[in-house]
Coordinates of C-alpha atoms in Angstrom, one line a residue:
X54 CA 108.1 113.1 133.5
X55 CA 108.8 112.1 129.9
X56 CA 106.5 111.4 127.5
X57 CA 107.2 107.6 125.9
X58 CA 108.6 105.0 128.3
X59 CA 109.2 101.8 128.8
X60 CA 108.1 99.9 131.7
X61 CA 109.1 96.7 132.6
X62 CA 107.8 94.2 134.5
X63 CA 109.8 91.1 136.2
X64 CA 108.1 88.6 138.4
X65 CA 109.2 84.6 138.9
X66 CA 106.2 83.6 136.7
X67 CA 106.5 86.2 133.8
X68 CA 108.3 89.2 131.9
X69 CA 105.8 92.0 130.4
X70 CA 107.1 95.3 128.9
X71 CA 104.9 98.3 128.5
X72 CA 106.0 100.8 125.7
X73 CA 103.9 104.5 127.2
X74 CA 103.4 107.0 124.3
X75 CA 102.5 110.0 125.9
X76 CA 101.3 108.2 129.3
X77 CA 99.3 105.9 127.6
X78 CA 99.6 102.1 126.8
X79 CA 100.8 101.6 123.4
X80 CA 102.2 98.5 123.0
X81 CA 102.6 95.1 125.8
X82 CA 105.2 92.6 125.3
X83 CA 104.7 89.1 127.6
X84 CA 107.1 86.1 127.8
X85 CA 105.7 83.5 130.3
X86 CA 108.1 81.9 132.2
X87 CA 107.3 77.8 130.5
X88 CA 106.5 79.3 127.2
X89 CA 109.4 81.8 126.3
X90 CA 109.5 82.9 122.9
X91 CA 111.2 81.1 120.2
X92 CA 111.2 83.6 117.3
X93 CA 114.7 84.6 116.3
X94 CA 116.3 81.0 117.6
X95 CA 118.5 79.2 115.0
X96 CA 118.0 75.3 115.0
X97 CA 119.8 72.5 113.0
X98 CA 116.3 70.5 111.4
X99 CA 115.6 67.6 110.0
X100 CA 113.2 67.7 106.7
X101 CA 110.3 65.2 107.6
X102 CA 108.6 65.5 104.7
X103 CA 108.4 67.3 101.6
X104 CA 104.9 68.2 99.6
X105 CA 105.5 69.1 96.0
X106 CA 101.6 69.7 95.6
X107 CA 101.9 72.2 98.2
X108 CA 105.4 74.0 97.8
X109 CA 106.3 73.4 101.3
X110 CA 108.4 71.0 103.7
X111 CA 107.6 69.8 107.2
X112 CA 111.3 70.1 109.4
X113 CA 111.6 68.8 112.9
X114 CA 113.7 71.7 115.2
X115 CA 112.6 69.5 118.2
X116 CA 109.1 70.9 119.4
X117 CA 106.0 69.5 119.8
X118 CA 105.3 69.9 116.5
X119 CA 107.1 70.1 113.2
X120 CA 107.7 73.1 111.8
X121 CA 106.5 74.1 108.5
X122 CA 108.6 75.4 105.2
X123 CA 107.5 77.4 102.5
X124 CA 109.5 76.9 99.3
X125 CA 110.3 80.8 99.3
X126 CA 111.8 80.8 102.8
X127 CA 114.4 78.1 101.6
X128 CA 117.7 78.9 100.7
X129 CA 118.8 78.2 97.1
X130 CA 122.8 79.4 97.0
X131 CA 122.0 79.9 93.1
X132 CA 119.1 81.7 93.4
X133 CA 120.2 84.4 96.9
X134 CA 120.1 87.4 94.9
X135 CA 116.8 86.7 92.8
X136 CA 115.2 86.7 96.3
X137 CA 116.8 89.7 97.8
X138 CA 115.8 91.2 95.3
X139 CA 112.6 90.3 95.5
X140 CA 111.5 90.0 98.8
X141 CA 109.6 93.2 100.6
X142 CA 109.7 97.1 99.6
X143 CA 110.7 98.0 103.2
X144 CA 114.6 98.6 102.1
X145 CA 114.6 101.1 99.1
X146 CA 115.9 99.7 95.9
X147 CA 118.2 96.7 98.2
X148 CA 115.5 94.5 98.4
X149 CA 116.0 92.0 101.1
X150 CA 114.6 88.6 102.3
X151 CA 112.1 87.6 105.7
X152 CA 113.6 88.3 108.9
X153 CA 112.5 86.9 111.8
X154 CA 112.1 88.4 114.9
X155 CA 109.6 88.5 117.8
X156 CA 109.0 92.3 117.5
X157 CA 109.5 92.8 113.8
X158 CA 106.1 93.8 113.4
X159 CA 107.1 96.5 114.8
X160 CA 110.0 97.2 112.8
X161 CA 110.2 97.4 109.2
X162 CA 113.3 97.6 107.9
X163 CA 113.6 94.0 110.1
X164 CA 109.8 92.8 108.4
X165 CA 110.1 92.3 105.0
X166 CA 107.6 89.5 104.5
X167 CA 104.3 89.9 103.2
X168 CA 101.5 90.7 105.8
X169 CA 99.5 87.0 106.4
X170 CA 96.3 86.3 103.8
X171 CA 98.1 88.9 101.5
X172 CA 99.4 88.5 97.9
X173 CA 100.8 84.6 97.8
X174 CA 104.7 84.4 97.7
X175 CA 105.7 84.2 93.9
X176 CA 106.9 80.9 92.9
X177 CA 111.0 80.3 92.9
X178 CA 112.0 78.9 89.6
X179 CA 113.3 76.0 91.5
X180 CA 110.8 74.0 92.9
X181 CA 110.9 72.3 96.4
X182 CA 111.2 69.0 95.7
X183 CA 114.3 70.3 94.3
X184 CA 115.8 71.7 97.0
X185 CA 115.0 69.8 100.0
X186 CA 114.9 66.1 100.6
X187 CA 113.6 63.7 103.4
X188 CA 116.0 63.2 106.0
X189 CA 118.3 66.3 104.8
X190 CA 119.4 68.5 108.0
X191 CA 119.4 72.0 107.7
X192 CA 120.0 75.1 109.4
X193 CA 117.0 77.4 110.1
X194 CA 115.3 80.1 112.1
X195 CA 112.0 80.5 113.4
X196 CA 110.0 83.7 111.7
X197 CA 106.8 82.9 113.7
X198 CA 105.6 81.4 116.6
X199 CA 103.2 77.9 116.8
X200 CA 99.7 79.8 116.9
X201 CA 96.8 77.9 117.2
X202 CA 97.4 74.5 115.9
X203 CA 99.7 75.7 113.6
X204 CA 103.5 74.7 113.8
X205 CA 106.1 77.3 113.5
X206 CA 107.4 79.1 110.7
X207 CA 110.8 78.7 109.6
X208 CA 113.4 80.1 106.8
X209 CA 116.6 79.0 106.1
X210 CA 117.1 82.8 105.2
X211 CA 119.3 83.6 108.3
X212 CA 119.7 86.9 110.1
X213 CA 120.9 88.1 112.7
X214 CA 119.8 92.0 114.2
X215 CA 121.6 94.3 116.3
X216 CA 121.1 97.3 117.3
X217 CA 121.9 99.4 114.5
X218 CA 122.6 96.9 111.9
X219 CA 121.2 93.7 110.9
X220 CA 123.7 90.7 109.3
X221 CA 122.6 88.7 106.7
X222 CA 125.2 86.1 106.2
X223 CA 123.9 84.6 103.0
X224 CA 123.5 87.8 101.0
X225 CA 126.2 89.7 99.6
X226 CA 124.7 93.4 99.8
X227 CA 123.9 95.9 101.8
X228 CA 120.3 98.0 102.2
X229 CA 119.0 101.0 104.1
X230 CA 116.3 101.1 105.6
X231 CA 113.6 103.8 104.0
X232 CA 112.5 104.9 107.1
X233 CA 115.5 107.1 106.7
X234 CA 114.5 109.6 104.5
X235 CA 118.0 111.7 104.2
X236 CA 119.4 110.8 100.9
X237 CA 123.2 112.1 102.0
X238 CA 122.7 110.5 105.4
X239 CA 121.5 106.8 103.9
X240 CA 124.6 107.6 101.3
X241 CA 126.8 107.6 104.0
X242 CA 125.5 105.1 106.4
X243 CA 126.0 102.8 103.3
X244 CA 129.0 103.2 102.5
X245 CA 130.2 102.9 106.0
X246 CA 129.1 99.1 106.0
X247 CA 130.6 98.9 102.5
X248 CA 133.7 99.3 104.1
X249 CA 133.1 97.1 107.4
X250 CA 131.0 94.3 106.0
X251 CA 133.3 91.1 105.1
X252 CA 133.2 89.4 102.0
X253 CA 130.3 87.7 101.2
X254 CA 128.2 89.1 103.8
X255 CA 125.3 91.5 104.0
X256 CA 123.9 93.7 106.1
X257 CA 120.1 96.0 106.7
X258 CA 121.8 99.6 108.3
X259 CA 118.4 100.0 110.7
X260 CA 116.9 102.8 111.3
X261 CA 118.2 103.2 114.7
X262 CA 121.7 103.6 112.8
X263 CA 120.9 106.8 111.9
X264 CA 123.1 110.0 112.8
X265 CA 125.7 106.8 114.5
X266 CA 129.1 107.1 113.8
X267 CA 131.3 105.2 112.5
X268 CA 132.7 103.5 116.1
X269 CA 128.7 102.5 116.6
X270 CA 128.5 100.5 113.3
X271 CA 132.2 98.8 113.3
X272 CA 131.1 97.1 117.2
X273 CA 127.7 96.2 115.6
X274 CA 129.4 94.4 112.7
X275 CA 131.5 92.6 115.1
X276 CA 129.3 91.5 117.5
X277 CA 126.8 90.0 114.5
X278 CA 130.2 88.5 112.8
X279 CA 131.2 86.6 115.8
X280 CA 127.5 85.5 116.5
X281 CA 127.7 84.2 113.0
X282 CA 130.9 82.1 113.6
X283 CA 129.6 80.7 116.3
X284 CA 126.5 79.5 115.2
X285 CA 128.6 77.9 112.0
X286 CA 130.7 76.4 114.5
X287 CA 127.6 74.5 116.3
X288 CA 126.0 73.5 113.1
X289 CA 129.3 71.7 112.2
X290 CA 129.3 69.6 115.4
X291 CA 125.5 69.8 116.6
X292 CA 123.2 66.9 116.1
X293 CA 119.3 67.4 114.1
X294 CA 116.7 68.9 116.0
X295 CA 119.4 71.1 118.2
X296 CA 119.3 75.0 119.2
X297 CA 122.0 76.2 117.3
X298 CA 121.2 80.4 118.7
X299 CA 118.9 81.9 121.0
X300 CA 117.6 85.2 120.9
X301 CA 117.5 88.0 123.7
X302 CA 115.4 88.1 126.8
X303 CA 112.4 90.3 126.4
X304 CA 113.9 92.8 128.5
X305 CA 116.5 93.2 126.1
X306 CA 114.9 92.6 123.0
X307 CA 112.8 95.8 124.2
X308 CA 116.1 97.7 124.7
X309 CA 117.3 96.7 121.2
X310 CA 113.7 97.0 119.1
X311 CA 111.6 99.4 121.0
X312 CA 114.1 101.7 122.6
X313 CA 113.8 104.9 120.4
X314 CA 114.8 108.5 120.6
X315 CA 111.9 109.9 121.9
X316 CA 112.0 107.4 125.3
X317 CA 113.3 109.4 128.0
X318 CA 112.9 106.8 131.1
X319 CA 113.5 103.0 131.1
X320 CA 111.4 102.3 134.5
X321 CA 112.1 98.4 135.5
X322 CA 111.1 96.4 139.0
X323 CA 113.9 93.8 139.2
X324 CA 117.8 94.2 140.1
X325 CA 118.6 91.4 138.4
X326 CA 116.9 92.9 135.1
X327 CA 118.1 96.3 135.9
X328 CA 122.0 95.3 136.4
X329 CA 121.8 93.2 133.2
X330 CA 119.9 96.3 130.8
X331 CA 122.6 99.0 132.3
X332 CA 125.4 96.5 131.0
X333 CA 123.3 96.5 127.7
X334 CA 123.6 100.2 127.1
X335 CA 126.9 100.5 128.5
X336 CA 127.9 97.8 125.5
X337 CA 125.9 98.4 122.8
X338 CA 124.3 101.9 123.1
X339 CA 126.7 103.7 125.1
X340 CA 126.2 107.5 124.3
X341 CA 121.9 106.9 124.5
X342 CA 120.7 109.8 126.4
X343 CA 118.4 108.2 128.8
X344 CA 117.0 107.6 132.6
X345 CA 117.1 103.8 133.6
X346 CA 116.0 103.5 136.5
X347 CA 115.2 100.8 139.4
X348 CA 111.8 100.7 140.8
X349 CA 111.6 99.5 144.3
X350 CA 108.3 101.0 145.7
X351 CA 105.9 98.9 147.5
X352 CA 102.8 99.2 144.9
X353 CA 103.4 97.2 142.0
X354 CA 104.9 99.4 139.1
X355 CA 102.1 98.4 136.5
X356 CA 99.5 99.3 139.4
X357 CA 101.4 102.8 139.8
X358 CA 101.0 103.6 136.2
X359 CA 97.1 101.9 136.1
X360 CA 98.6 99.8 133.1
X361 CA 96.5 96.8 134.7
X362 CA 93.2 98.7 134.2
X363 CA 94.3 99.4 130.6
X364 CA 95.4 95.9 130.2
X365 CA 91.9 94.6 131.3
X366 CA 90.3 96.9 129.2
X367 CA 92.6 95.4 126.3
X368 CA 90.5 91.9 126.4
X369 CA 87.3 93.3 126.4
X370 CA 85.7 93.3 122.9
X371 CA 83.2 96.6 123.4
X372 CA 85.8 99.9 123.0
X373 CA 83.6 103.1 123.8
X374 CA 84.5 106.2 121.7
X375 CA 84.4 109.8 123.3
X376 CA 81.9 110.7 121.0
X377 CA 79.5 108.0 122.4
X378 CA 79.9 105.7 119.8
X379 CA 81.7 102.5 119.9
X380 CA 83.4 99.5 118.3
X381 CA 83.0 95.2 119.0
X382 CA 86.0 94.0 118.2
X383 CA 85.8 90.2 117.9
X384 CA 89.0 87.4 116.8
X385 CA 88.4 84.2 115.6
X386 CA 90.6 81.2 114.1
X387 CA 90.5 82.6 110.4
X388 CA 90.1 86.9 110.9
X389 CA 89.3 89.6 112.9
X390 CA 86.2 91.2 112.8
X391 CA 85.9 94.9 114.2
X392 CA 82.1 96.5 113.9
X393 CA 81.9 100.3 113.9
X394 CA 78.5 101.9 115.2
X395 CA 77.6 104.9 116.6
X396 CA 76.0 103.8 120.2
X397 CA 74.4 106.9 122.1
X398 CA 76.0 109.8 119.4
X399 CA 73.6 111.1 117.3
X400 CA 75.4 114.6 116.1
X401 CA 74.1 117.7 115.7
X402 CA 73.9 118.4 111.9
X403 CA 72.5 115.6 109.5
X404 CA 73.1 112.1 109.7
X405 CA 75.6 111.7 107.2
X406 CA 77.7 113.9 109.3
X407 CA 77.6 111.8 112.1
X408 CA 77.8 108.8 110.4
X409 CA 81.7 109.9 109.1
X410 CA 82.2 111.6 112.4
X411 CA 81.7 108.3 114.0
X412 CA 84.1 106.3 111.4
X413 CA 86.7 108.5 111.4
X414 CA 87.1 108.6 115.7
X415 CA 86.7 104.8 115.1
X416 CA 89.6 104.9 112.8
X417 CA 92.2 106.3 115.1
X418 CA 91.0 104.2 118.2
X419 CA 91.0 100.6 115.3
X420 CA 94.6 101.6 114.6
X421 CA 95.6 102.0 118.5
X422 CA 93.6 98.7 119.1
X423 CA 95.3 96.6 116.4
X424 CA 98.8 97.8 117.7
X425 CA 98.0 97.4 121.5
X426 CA 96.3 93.8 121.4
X427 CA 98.8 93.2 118.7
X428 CA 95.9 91.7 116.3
X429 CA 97.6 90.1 113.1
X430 CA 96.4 88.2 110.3
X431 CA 93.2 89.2 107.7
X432 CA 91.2 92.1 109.5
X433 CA 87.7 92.9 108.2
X434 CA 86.3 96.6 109.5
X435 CA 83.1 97.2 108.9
X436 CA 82.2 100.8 109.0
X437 CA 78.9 102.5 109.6
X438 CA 77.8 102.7 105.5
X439 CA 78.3 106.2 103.7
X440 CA 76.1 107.3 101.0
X441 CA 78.3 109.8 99.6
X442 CA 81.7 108.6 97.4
X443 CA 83.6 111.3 98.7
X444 CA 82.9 110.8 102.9
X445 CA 84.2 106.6 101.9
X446 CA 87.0 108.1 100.2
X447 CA 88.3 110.6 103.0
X448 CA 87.5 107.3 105.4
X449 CA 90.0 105.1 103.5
X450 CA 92.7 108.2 103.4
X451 CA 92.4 108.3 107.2
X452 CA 93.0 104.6 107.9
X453 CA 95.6 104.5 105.7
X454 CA 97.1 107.9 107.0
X455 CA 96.9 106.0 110.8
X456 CA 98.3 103.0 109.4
X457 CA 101.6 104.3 108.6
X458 CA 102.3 105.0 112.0
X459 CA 101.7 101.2 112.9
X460 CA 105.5 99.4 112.4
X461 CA 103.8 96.2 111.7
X462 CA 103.6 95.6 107.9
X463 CA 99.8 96.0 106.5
X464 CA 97.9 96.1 103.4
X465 CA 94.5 97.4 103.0
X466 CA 92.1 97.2 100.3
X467 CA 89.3 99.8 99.4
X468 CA 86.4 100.4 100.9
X469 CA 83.8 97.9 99.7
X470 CA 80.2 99.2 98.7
X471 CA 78.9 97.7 101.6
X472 CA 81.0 99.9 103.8
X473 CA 83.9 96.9 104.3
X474 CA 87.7 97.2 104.2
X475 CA 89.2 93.9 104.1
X476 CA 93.2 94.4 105.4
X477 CA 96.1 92.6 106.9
X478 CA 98.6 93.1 109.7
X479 CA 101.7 91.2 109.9
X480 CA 102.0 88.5 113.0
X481 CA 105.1 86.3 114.2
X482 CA 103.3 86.0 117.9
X483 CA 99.9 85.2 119.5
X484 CA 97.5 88.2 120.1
X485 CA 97.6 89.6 124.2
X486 CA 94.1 88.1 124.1
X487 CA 95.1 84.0 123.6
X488 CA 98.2 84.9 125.8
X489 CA 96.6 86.0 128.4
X490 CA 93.1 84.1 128.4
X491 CA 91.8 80.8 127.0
X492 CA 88.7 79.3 126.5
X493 CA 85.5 79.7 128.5
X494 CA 85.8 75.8 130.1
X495 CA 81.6 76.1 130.5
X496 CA 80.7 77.4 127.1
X497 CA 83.8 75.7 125.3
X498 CA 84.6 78.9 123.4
X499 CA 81.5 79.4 122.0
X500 CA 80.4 82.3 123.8
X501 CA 76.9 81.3 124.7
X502 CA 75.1 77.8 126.3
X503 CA 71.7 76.5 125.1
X504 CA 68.6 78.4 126.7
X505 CA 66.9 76.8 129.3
X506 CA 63.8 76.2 127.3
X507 CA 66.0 75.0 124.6
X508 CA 67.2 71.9 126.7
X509 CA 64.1 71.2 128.1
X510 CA 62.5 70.1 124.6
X511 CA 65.6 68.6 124.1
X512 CA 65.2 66.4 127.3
X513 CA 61.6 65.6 126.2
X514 CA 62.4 64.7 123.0
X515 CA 65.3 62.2 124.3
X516 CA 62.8 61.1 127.2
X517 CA 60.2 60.3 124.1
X518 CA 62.9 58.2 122.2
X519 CA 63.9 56.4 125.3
X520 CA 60.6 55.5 126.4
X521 CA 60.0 54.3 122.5
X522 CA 62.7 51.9 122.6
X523 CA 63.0 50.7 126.1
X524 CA 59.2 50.2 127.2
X525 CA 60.3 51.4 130.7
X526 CA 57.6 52.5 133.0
X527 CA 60.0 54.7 135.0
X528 CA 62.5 57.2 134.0
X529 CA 64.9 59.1 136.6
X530 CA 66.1 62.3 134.9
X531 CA 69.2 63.7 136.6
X532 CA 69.8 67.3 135.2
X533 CA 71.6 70.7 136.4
X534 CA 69.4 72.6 139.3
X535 CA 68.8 75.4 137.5
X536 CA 67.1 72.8 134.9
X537 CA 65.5 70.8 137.8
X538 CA 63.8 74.1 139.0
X539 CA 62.3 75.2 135.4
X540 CA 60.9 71.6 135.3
X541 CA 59.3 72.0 138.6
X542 CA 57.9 75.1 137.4
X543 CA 57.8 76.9 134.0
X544 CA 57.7 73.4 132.5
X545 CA 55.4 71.5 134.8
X546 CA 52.5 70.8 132.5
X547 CA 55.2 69.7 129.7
X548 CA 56.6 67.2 132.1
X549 CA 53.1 65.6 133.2
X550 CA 51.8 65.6 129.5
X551 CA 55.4 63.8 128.7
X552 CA 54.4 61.4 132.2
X553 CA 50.3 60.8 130.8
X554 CA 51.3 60.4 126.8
X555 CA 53.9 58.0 127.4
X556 CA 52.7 56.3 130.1
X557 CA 55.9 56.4 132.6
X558 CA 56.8 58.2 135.8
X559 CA 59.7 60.7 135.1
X560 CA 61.3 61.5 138.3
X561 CA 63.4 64.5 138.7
X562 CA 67.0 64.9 140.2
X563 CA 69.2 67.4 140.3
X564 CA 73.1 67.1 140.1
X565 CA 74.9 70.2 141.0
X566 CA 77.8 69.0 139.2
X567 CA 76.2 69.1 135.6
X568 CA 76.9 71.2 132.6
X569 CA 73.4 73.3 132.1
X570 CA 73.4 71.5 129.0
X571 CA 74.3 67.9 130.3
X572 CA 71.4 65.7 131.4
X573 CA 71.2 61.8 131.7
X574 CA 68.0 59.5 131.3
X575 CA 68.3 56.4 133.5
X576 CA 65.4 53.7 132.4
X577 CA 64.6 52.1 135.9

């Protein structure tokens, strides 16, 4: 059996993709049915409004909500090659600008934006107001997804990635992308696109390019040209707030982004799928040396592989370490917080040692976390606290060591004194956890309800400021059974010293339909 595959899952409600690196989950890719992705889709927008004070334009692409422009991600025909060159670090000394694209966390040479909460965009020399008016249409394309109740993301940077290549059609240049570490091999790569790019145009030679001939590159410059001149040709007769360009399925997108090398199987449930990825290879990746094929067994493919256990396991916020040891990993609207602690190992040595034994397992298992849940944004880790300088510098080599593996752009800061790092990870999508759950309906999110006792002195307190203003002589207090029973009970004496004090007869009913927390007074 080979070691990385890709799995893919096809069922009338969803799409998921499972990348296995050495039989284990590494990263899960989901499109629901009603919410399929819209990173990578080109719209013709409308500006909506434009906010000097902020550097930044609202643009209506025809979704729920408007979607939000930063000054940097706009397009300034003067100005192109001030920001390719200075957009990202990703492409040697070819700088080049955002692209957007579902999975470009995972690839760099496609990610060149900096990770969110990191260093601010540096100002353009024009400014917005500028650039963009009210009312003005423009063409665009979606870097990130709506998360939260934020809008989406948009630049009027366009690309457009292939497999090997990826065609920027504003940007006359080409880069490589420094994941390619032969000097003779990026040499030639670039001067083959030299050659095939038309005037005008640029292109990112992807890593995937590498050891291609020269057949490989000329069909990937085609296909992106003529993808380009169609898009043109839809702006020209398209109306504001229409799709100009869609991306890929997720099952292709995972043949064209996550499909490396080292994959030796493509495993997928649905003919359908299956018919459409074979005519994917044969087109685009025709000499890939690789198994696809068509699951039809009765257990459910994810179930065969126990990807729904690890999936599970994936939304739980305790992680246990094989030393004993564990780490909370909890998201909230502004960060992730991940809490390192050593649980039931206590070493053999001195505790200093098992301290940094503990941090650096916790490393390697933070690292596989943050890619598997796909966890973006600002990221605080708080590691168990090291006396000694030297342990909290080999902890902070180790995470960044792991991090380099990750695709997704990051940036970390040094270990604080109080045994902090404070990092980022790039995100264009929603985290598996608010895909695949939502809100606790009882709690409301907050992760805990009121104690019992709690909303008992807050129902004596209410029955006390009722009984002040009203006079009434009788009070019917409907309240949740499990409430009903503590008054019966645990709170008795409370209720009777409420009954004597005020001078009213409180009479208890319970309501099997309440919130714990909700109660109502009825003066009678």
């Amino acid at each position: 059996m080979p070691d990385n595959e890709l799995i893919i899952n096809v069922t009338h409600q969803e799409k998921r993709v499972a990348l296995l690196e050495n039989g284990h989950l590494a990263e899960l890719h989901i499109e629901l049915a009603r919410e399929q992705g819209i990173v990578g889709n080109i719209y013709k927008g409308r500006v909506t409004r434009v906010l000097p004070g902020m550097q930044a334009a609202f643009v209506d692409i025809g979704l729920d909500r408007a979607a939000f422009l930063y000054v940097a991600d706009v397009r300034d025909p003067v100005n192109d090659i001030a920001v390719f060159e200075r957009s990202g670090d990703d492409a040697d000394s070819e700088r080049v600008p955002t692209l957007p694209r579902e999975t470009s966390e995972s690839f760099d040479e496609v990610n060149m934006e900096m990770s969110e909460g990191a260093m601010p965009h540096p100002v353009p020399a024009v400014p917005i107001e500028d650039l963009l008016r009210e009312g003005q249409e423009i063409m665009v394309q979606v870097a990130k997804e709506p998360i939260g109740t934020k809008g989406a993301r948009i630049t009027s940077h366009i690309s457009l990635p292939g497999r090997n290549l990826v065609l920027m059609p504003y940007m006359d240049h080409v880069g490589v992308s420094r994941r390619i570490d032969d000097e003779e091999e990026r040499a030639r790569l670039k001067e083959v696109v030299e050659q095939l790019r038309p005037t005008g145009m640029g292109f990112i030679v992807r890593t995937a390019a590498e050891g291609k001939d020269r057949e490989a590159l000329v069909n990937d410059v085609e296909f992106l040209v003529e993808v380009w001149k169609s898009v043109q040709k839809k702006y020209d007769t398209a109306k504001a707030r229409s799709l100009l360009h869609s991306d890929l399925s997720i099952t292709l997108r995972a043949i064209r982004d996550l499909f490396r090398a080292d994959i030796g199987r493509v495993l997928i449930d649905s003919r359908d799928e299956y018919d459409k990825i074979m005519s994917f290879f044969g087109k685009h990746m025709p000499r890939i040396n690789c198994t696809v094929d068509f699951y039809d067994e009765a257990e459910p493919v994810f179930d065969h592989f126990g990807l729904e256990v690890e999936i599970a396991r994936a939304l739980q916020p305790k992680v246990w370490l094989k030393s004993g040891g564990y780490i909370i990993i909890e998201q909230t609207e502004a960060l992730t917080a991940i809490d390192v602690n050593t649980g039931r190992f206590v070493g053999k040595h001195n505790l200093e040692d098992t301290i940094l034994k503990t941090n650096l397992e916790a490393i390697k298992e933070i690292c596989f976390q943050l890619r598997l849940r796909n966890i973006g944004g600002l990221i605080i880790i708080d590691f168990i606290d090291m006396e000694k300088e030297g342990n909290r510098e080999k902890v902070f080599r180790a995470l960044q060591e792991q991090l380099t593996r990750d695709r997704a752009k990051t940036n970390i800061l040094k270990i604080s004194e109080l045994g902090l790092v404070e990092m980022t990870r790039k995100r264009t999508r929603e985290s598996i956890a608010r895909v695949l759950s939502e809100p606790c309906p009882y709690c409301e999110g907050k992760g805990y309800v009121k104690s019992k006792t709690a909303i008992c002195g807050e129902i004596f307190r209410e029955i006390k400021k009722e009984v002040a203003s009203s006079c009434s002589k009788s009070i019917i207090l409907h309240v949740h059974p499990e409430i009903a029973d503590l008054l019966y009970e645990e709170e008795r004496a409370g209720v009777e010293f409420l009954e004597e004090s005020c001078g009213t007869d409180i009479t208890i009913k319970d309501n099997s339909s309440f919130h714990l927390e909700q109660f109502e007074i009825i003066c009678a």
